[in-house]
C-alpha cells in the first residue's frame, strides 16, 4: 500500500465515529436522535432537516406508520458532521417486535448508546439489547434521560446498572437535582457546572451558563441545600466510585454515564462532545481470512439491511452497506462473495433517514445506500482483492405464523411484487407450504406488530388490501441436513412442513414439547432454531 493511500485511510478512520442507539420503547430515543442532529448542525430545528438547500420535514421516523403510531419500527441511518468528526448514527427500532432489525443494525455499529428513562431505570428491552452489545463487546455509553421529570436518584440508577448488567459505571457528568428541581449537570471532566434555561420543547439549541467549580456566583443559580447535596454525592463518587478507564470502556466493561433531558436539550452537547473523545473509531472486522483492519487497502463491506420504497415515487430498493476496509468509490466494480459474480456499484447515496444525496466516496465506518436490483441479501459481503466473507448476521426464530391472503385476484401482480420486495428486506420471514397446491405465503414473525406493518405497507405502497389467517403453531425449526434428512424420517405428526425463501425445509410445531418428542423419536435428525 502506498504511503499516500495509507495516510488517507488512516486520517479518514480517525475522524469517523459510528454508533447505534438502543432503548426500551418510550425512553426518548427518537428525541435524543433529533437533538444530536440539532447540535451536529444536520438540522436547525428539531424535526426539520436541511437537505439540498431547503427545509424538509424528515425525521428518523420516516415511514408513514411510524408517524401515525409515534414509534420506531425500522432502522435508519443518519450521517452528519460535528467538530471535524464524520458521524454515522444508526437509529434502531425501540419496539420489541422489531428486535431482529435492531440486532442486524448492531452488527454494523462500533459503539452503542444505551438510553435509560430516569424514572423507570433498566427495562426489559434495554436488558435484552444490552446482551447483544455484550456479545459483540461493543463499548456502551449510557444516557440517563428525562432528568427534568420526577425520577429516581442518580446514585440509585448507577447502582442498578452495576448490579444488574455487571458493568462498571463512571458518571462523566452528574445531575444537579431532578424533576422540577433539575438545574443542569456538573461536568467532572472540566470541573464546571453547566446550568440550562428551558425553552419550548427544546426545538433549538439552548444557551448554557458555565460556571467553574467553587465560583461564588453559583449561589445565584442553585439553592444552598441542593448545592451541598450535589457536592456530597460527587465526593462520594470520587472516594468510592470507579476510576475512569478508557481501555475498560473500549472492552465493554465500563460505561461512561451522562445525565440530561433530550426533550429540553439538557446535557446533550456535553454528551456528544465526550462521546466523540471516548468512542471507538472504526474497528477491525472478523472474516474468514482473519481480522481485517479498516486501513486494509482493498475495499470491502457487508449488507446489514434492505429497505423497499424509501422513496415511494420511485418504488426503489436500497441496500445498506457498512464499509469495513479500504476506500469506496462511485462506479467501482466489486466481487459479490455469495454469488461469485461482479457488481458495479453505481448511484451510491449518503443516507439521512428518508433523504439521500449522491456521494463519490466513502471510508471505513461509513454506511452507504446502494440501489438493489435483487442482487443483495442481508449478510452479503462485497470486496476487492482476496476473496473474503464477513461473519453472517443471525436471524430470529419466529413465534407467530399466519397466511397472508389476497382477496382481490385482479391485484395478483401487485401482491406478488409486494411480497417479493418485503421478503428481500428480511423485515419479516416469508415461507410457503410444502404442499404446492397451497399458494398463499406464510408470514413468520417475532411479534404481532410485524403483521400489521406488512398489511399497512401492502396497502399504502402496493395498493393491495390483504387478510390474515392465523396458523396455530408457535415454534419453527430448520432441518439442518435438508429435504433428504426429512424424507428419511417419514411422516411427522403434530407439525406443519413449510419451506423458507431459500427452499429449505422448516418444521412448525405447536410447542417445545412436540419438538423434544420428535427428537427423541429420531435422534439422528438435526434441527436448528435459525439458519
XYZ file of C-alpha atoms in Angstrom:
531
model
C 0.000 0.000 0.000
C 1.433 3.375 -0.956
C 2.177 5.807 1.848
C -0.306 8.308 0.392
C -3.219 5.830 0.394
C -2.270 4.628 3.864
C -2.279 8.190 5.206
C -5.610 8.941 3.517
C -7.276 5.876 5.064
C -5.756 6.489 8.488
C -6.901 10.114 8.545
C -10.439 9.169 7.450
C -10.738 6.350 10.011
C -9.510 8.554 12.873
C -12.240 11.091 12.144
C -15.113 8.621 11.946
C -17.451 7.563 14.741
C -20.232 5.066 14.244
C -22.871 4.165 16.851
C -26.342 2.721 17.383
C -28.847 3.864 19.997
C -30.670 1.180 21.988
C -33.502 1.592 24.462
C -36.869 0.390 25.673
C -39.855 1.975 23.887
C -40.754 5.464 25.162
C -37.369 6.126 26.768
C -36.917 9.042 24.343
C -34.647 7.501 21.720
C -36.064 9.354 18.713
C -35.973 12.621 20.661
C -32.319 12.127 21.605
C -31.512 11.264 17.988
C -33.026 14.518 16.761
C -31.253 16.577 19.414
C -27.891 15.067 18.466
C -28.648 16.084 14.880
C -29.621 19.539 16.103
C -26.293 20.038 17.868
C -24.453 18.442 14.980
C -25.891 21.086 12.670
C -27.657 18.494 10.491
C -30.980 20.112 11.397
C -31.597 23.630 12.649
C -34.882 22.923 14.360
C -35.930 19.559 15.757
C -37.830 17.703 13.052
C -36.639 19.870 10.154
C -33.784 18.535 8.056
C -31.566 20.696 5.881
C -31.393 18.860 2.575
C -30.234 20.307 -0.722
C -30.780 23.841 0.453
C -34.360 23.523 1.598
C -36.217 22.684 4.792
C -37.991 19.375 4.650
C -39.931 17.559 7.300
C -37.799 14.422 7.564
C -37.190 12.735 10.900
C -35.596 9.428 11.793
C -39.144 8.014 11.884
C -39.834 8.412 8.161
C -42.295 5.591 7.477
C -45.943 6.724 7.483
C -46.964 4.100 10.045
C -44.186 5.306 12.372
C -45.623 8.818 12.241
C -49.131 7.524 12.961
C -48.091 5.288 15.872
C -45.323 7.515 17.272
C -42.893 4.586 17.449
C -39.780 3.499 15.577
C -40.381 0.316 13.585
C -37.481 0.385 11.151
C -33.786 1.189 11.439
C -32.500 4.302 9.743
C -29.056 5.801 9.154
C -28.305 9.453 9.822
C -24.950 10.917 8.841
C -23.670 14.295 9.978
C -20.506 16.172 10.879
C -19.551 17.721 14.210
C -16.278 19.384 15.180
C -14.460 17.838 12.202
C -15.785 14.332 13.000
C -17.824 12.325 10.495
C -20.627 10.596 12.410
C -22.813 7.663 11.334
C -25.775 7.374 13.693
C -27.720 4.117 13.351
C -31.202 4.666 14.752
C -32.880 1.402 15.740
C -36.495 0.354 16.432
C -37.421 0.517 20.095
C -40.372 -1.865 19.835
C -39.544 -5.456 20.798
C -41.448 -6.817 17.790
C -38.650 -5.408 15.625
C -35.694 -6.686 17.632
C -34.328 -8.524 14.599
C -33.867 -5.246 12.711
C -32.054 -3.841 15.761
C -29.775 -6.891 16.022
C -28.751 -6.524 12.387
C -28.050 -2.823 12.820
C -25.871 -3.529 15.865
C -23.757 -5.778 13.633
C -22.807 -2.634 11.688
C -22.063 -0.495 14.767
C -18.752 0.166 16.530
C -20.342 1.704 19.647
C -23.726 1.660 21.367
C -25.580 4.364 23.270
C -27.908 2.908 25.902
C -30.753 5.281 26.706
C -32.444 4.919 30.090
C -35.554 6.610 31.471
C -34.598 8.242 34.807
C -37.900 7.219 36.383
C -38.012 3.618 35.137
C -34.347 2.651 35.113
C -33.433 -0.534 33.257
C -36.372 -2.013 31.341
C -36.787 -5.426 29.644
C -35.973 -4.423 26.061
C -32.905 -2.468 27.221
C -31.594 -5.527 29.072
C -32.192 -7.740 26.049
C -30.358 -5.405 23.672
C -27.558 -4.915 26.188
C -26.865 -8.652 25.994
C -26.400 -8.349 22.224
C -23.963 -5.460 22.716
C -22.138 -7.501 25.343
C -21.776 -10.477 22.986
C -20.271 -8.174 20.382
C -18.135 -6.446 23.055
C -19.346 -3.036 21.958
C -18.403 -0.003 24.073
C -21.619 1.167 25.757
C -22.316 4.809 26.567
C -25.261 5.431 28.907
C -27.507 8.484 28.693
C -29.984 8.774 31.572
C -32.872 10.717 30.063
C -35.833 12.729 31.386
C -33.989 14.143 34.417
C -36.341 17.135 34.296
C -39.217 14.849 35.302
C -39.767 13.139 38.664
C -37.455 10.141 38.762
C -35.083 8.020 40.784
C -31.911 9.247 42.437
C -28.748 9.268 40.334
C -26.762 7.054 42.713
C -29.599 4.500 42.736
C -29.605 4.347 38.918
C -25.822 3.907 38.814
C -26.062 1.061 41.318
C -28.795 -0.643 39.256
C -26.603 -0.590 36.130
C -23.678 -2.071 38.035
C -25.686 -4.747 39.840
C -27.983 -5.883 37.020
C -25.719 -5.521 33.990
C -22.361 -6.216 35.622
C -20.973 -3.005 34.159
C -18.674 -0.626 35.987
C -20.019 2.927 35.782
C -18.252 6.253 35.554
C -20.519 9.337 35.583
C -18.857 11.810 33.218
C -21.357 14.412 34.305
C -23.607 14.423 37.357
C -27.107 15.895 37.716
C -27.889 18.883 39.893
C -31.250 17.823 41.304
C -34.044 16.139 39.346
C -37.657 16.726 38.348
C -38.775 20.314 38.900
C -35.508 20.974 40.753
C -33.236 19.835 37.915
C -30.846 22.743 37.290
C -28.261 21.182 34.964
C -25.185 18.980 35.312
C -21.700 19.093 36.771
C -19.049 18.247 34.180
C -16.486 16.085 36.001
C -14.050 16.321 33.082
C -13.662 20.107 33.206
C -14.827 20.677 36.795
C -17.594 23.072 35.793
C -21.329 23.460 36.343
C -23.493 23.627 33.210
C -26.759 25.361 34.032
C -29.542 25.419 31.476
C -32.545 27.528 30.590
C -35.704 25.790 29.475
C -37.104 26.654 26.059
C -40.251 25.361 24.370
C -39.819 21.633 23.650
C -36.070 22.080 23.178
C -36.652 22.815 19.491
C -33.479 24.878 19.216
C -30.052 24.897 20.793
C -30.231 26.386 24.256
C -27.959 28.890 25.957
C -25.750 27.419 28.669
C -24.364 29.132 31.713
C -20.993 27.567 32.545
C -19.581 28.282 35.991
C -16.290 26.808 37.308
C -16.467 24.722 40.482
C -16.087 26.857 43.622
C -17.200 30.112 41.987
C -19.177 32.246 44.438
C -21.805 33.175 41.854
C -23.196 29.620 41.938
C -25.414 30.676 44.831
C -27.407 32.850 42.387
C -28.488 29.817 40.430
C -28.516 26.856 42.826
C -30.192 26.744 46.239
C -27.718 26.125 49.062
C -29.267 22.802 50.143
C -29.260 21.409 46.581
C -25.708 22.642 46.013
C -24.443 20.942 49.187
C -26.259 17.697 48.320
C -24.698 17.685 44.844
C -21.234 18.326 46.291
C -21.678 15.488 48.786
C -22.734 12.973 46.111
C -19.893 13.980 43.796
C -17.469 13.499 46.704
C -18.903 10.033 47.362
C -18.301 9.140 43.710
C -14.723 10.393 43.894
C -13.976 8.352 47.024
C -15.724 5.037 46.396
C -16.672 5.158 42.698
C -14.718 3.640 39.831
C -11.767 5.465 38.313
C -12.058 6.440 34.663
C -10.600 3.666 32.458
C -10.768 4.203 28.682
C -9.454 0.700 27.962
C -12.251 -0.824 30.048
C -14.782 1.336 28.161
C -13.482 0.091 24.807
C -13.725 -3.513 26.029
C -17.362 -3.001 27.053
C -16.530 -3.457 30.757
C -17.195 0.131 31.904
C -19.892 2.532 30.757
C -19.495 6.304 30.856
C -22.780 7.716 32.196
C -24.351 11.024 31.223
C -27.431 12.646 32.749
C -29.783 15.029 30.975
C -33.057 15.617 29.189
C -33.246 15.167 25.436
C -36.614 16.921 25.242
C -35.220 20.155 26.699
C -31.638 19.628 25.442
C -30.120 19.411 28.936
C -26.735 17.674 28.688
C -26.954 16.715 25.005
C -23.983 18.775 23.800
C -21.820 17.583 26.707
C -22.693 14.004 25.876
C -21.884 14.408 22.177
C -18.506 16.047 22.817
C -17.447 13.444 25.400
C -18.682 10.586 23.218
C -16.536 11.745 20.296
C -13.484 11.798 22.562
C -14.087 8.383 24.138
C -15.788 6.293 21.429
C -14.014 3.685 19.363
C -13.120 4.660 15.840
C -13.953 2.029 13.160
C -12.700 -1.337 14.368
C -11.246 -4.476 12.762
C -13.845 -6.929 11.437
C -13.875 -10.718 11.646
C -13.803 -12.508 8.304
C -13.000 -15.992 7.049
C -9.433 -14.811 6.317
C -8.934 -13.280 9.780
C -9.473 -9.886 11.398
C -9.222 -7.099 8.829
C -8.082 -3.640 9.911
C -10.093 -0.718 8.475
C -6.868 0.542 6.865
C -6.584 -2.666 4.821
C -6.056 -1.224 1.290
C -8.731 -3.213 -0.585
C -12.352 -2.112 -0.302
C -14.806 -4.447 1.446
C -18.147 -4.178 3.201
C -21.309 -6.089 4.061
C -25.069 -5.655 3.700
C -26.876 -5.340 7.035
C -30.252 -4.027 5.902
C -32.503 -3.861 2.849
C -35.379 -1.399 2.547
C -38.017 -1.068 -0.148
C -39.914 2.099 -1.043
C -37.992 4.655 0.982
C -38.945 6.874 -1.962
C -42.500 5.760 -2.840
C -42.467 7.798 -6.064
C -39.704 5.632 -7.496
C -40.516 2.260 -5.870
C -36.840 1.916 -5.012
C -34.980 -0.817 -3.146
C -31.953 0.234 -1.119
C -29.188 -1.938 0.335
C -27.457 -0.528 3.413
C -23.719 -1.286 3.202
C -21.292 -0.921 6.104
C -17.867 -0.033 4.691
C -15.292 -2.123 6.575
C -11.956 -1.660 4.796
C -10.342 0.433 2.096
C -11.933 3.270 0.151
C -15.277 3.077 -1.622
C -15.519 4.953 -4.920
C -18.560 5.574 -7.080
C -18.980 3.191 -10.042
C -16.360 0.731 -8.766
C -16.873 -2.911 -9.751
C -16.606 -5.348 -6.841
C -16.891 -9.078 -6.201
C -20.066 -10.474 -4.660
C -18.955 -13.265 -2.312
C -22.200 -15.277 -2.192
C -22.838 -15.441 -5.947
C -19.247 -15.220 -7.186
C -20.331 -12.536 -9.670
C -19.114 -8.965 -10.102
C -21.348 -5.982 -9.343
C -20.953 -2.365 -10.401
C -21.758 -0.047 -7.503
C -23.396 2.869 -9.276
C -25.574 5.592 -7.749
C -24.186 5.346 -4.187
C -26.033 7.532 -1.711
C -25.397 9.211 1.594
C -28.340 8.307 3.814
C -30.211 10.688 6.070
C -33.353 8.841 7.164
C -35.611 9.098 4.084
C -33.461 11.798 2.482
C -30.498 10.897 0.285
C -27.842 12.565 -1.799
C -25.227 11.205 -4.177
C -21.687 10.614 -2.961
C -18.398 9.970 -4.739
C -16.518 8.139 -1.964
C -16.800 6.620 1.492
C -14.456 5.205 4.114
C -14.485 2.513 6.845
C -17.200 3.215 9.397
C -19.469 4.871 6.831
C -22.824 3.447 5.797
C -23.823 3.919 2.173
C -27.030 3.196 0.316
C -26.952 1.301 -2.979
C -29.781 0.580 -5.377
C -30.611 -3.102 -5.093
C -31.933 -4.696 -8.276
C -32.458 -8.015 -6.480
C -28.709 -8.713 -6.189
C -28.103 -8.255 -2.470
C -29.300 -10.218 0.550
C -28.767 -9.438 4.231
C -25.300 -10.569 5.326
C -23.762 -10.420 1.823
C -20.086 -9.454 1.572
C -18.707 -7.354 -1.302
C -14.967 -6.954 -1.763
C -11.933 -6.239 -3.927
C -8.719 -8.271 -3.901
C -8.506 -11.539 -1.971
C -11.805 -13.424 -1.626
C -13.378 -12.993 1.812
C -16.662 -13.198 3.678
C -17.607 -11.442 6.894
C -19.443 -13.175 9.715
C -23.096 -13.836 8.955
C -25.920 -11.957 10.651
C -28.129 -14.330 12.687
C -31.897 -14.391 12.206
C -34.526 -14.894 14.900
C -36.707 -17.950 15.214
C -40.295 -16.761 14.558
C -43.063 -17.489 17.043
C -46.179 -16.304 15.181
C -47.445 -17.591 11.831
C -50.311 -16.729 9.517
C -51.336 -16.952 5.871
C -51.392 -13.635 4.027
C -54.314 -13.775 1.605
C -55.121 -11.607 -1.384
C -58.924 -11.366 -1.645
C -58.768 -9.489 -4.951
C -57.442 -11.622 -7.870
C -57.084 -8.532 -10.076
C -54.298 -7.346 -7.723
C -52.250 -10.531 -8.224
C -49.217 -8.795 -9.789
C -49.070 -6.058 -7.152
C -49.482 -8.676 -4.399
C -46.606 -10.767 -5.741
C -44.356 -7.731 -6.178
C -45.033 -6.525 -2.637
C -44.364 -9.949 -1.126
C -41.161 -10.298 -3.132
C -39.743 -6.946 -2.038
C -40.736 -7.331 1.625
C -39.154 -10.788 1.590
C -35.890 -9.296 0.310
C -35.838 -6.791 3.168
C -35.983 -9.549 5.762
C -38.193 -7.378 7.983
C -40.428 -10.427 8.238
C -39.777 -14.016 7.206
C -41.954 -15.357 4.395
C -42.454 -19.083 3.918
C -44.627 -21.329 1.772
C -46.406 -24.602 2.466
C -44.560 -27.695 1.223
C -47.840 -28.618 -0.454
C -47.644 -26.781 -3.818
C -51.437 -26.598 -4.021
C -51.388 -24.030 -1.185
C -50.109 -20.842 -2.850
C -50.706 -18.265 -0.095
C -47.489 -17.000 1.534
C -46.994 -17.666 5.230
C -45.784 -14.721 7.326
C -43.476 -15.789 10.155
C -42.886 -13.090 12.767
C -41.365 -12.445 16.171
C -44.153 -10.035 17.156
C -47.742 -9.246 16.181
C -46.908 -5.691 15.095
C -44.821 -7.095 12.239
C -48.020 -8.493 10.679
C -49.713 -5.094 10.963
C -46.757 -3.386 9.276
C -46.862 -5.846 6.361
C -50.584 -5.248 5.852
C -50.161 -1.487 6.139
C -47.291 -1.425 3.650
C -49.057 -3.731 1.192
C -51.963 -1.283 1.202
C -50.031 2.013 1.193
C -47.089 1.037 -1.038
C -48.633 -1.548 -3.399
C -52.343 -0.681 -3.180
C -53.263 -4.222 -2.138
C -55.672 -4.978 0.676
C -54.868 -8.263 2.443
C -56.381 -10.618 5.001
C -54.607 -12.618 7.694
C -55.427 -16.208 8.646
C -53.569 -17.357 11.797
C -51.848 -20.756 11.845
C -51.810 -22.468 15.273
C -48.056 -23.042 15.590
C -45.560 -21.372 17.938
C -42.138 -22.876 17.185
C -40.077 -23.068 13.975
C -37.125 -25.418 13.441
C -34.989 -25.703 10.310
C -33.962 -29.211 9.195
C -30.169 -28.852 9.132
C -29.434 -31.586 6.571
C -32.201 -30.585 4.173
C -35.036 -32.390 2.448
C -33.216 -35.751 2.218
C -32.906 -35.925 6.001
C -36.587 -35.099 6.410
C -37.573 -37.753 3.868
C -35.718 -40.428 5.891
C -37.824 -39.557 8.949
C -41.034 -40.219 7.066
C -44.365 -38.849 8.203
C -44.119 -36.338 11.060
C -47.134 -35.825 13.314
C -48.271 -32.617 15.084
C -46.203 -30.446 12.753
C -46.527 -28.497 9.520
C -43.789 -28.715 6.893
C -43.005 -25.461 5.073
C -40.115 -24.067 3.024
C -38.304 -20.784 3.550
C -37.195 -18.212 0.966
C -34.188 -20.396 0.058
C -36.354 -23.519 -0.336
C -35.022 -25.088 2.884
C -37.329 -27.320 4.936
C -38.783 -25.839 8.106
C -40.954 -27.669 10.618
C -43.622 -25.719 12.539
C -44.548 -27.097 15.972
C -47.309 -26.234 18.397
C -44.907 -26.159 21.348
C -41.426 -27.123 22.546
C -42.743 -30.445 23.892
C -43.555 -31.515 20.323
C -40.018 -30.611 19.244
C -38.460 -32.696 22.016
C -40.794 -35.600 21.246
C -39.718 -35.666 17.574
C -36.019 -35.510 18.503
C -36.481 -38.354 20.991
C -38.118 -40.496 18.299
C -35.474 -39.557 15.686
C -32.146 -38.848 17.459
C -30.253 -38.531 14.139
C -32.444 -35.630 12.984
C -30.722 -32.277 13.399
C -32.898 -29.208 13.920
C -31.891 -25.550 14.287
C -33.831 -22.534 15.570
C -32.204 -20.333 12.888
C -30.295 -20.753 9.648
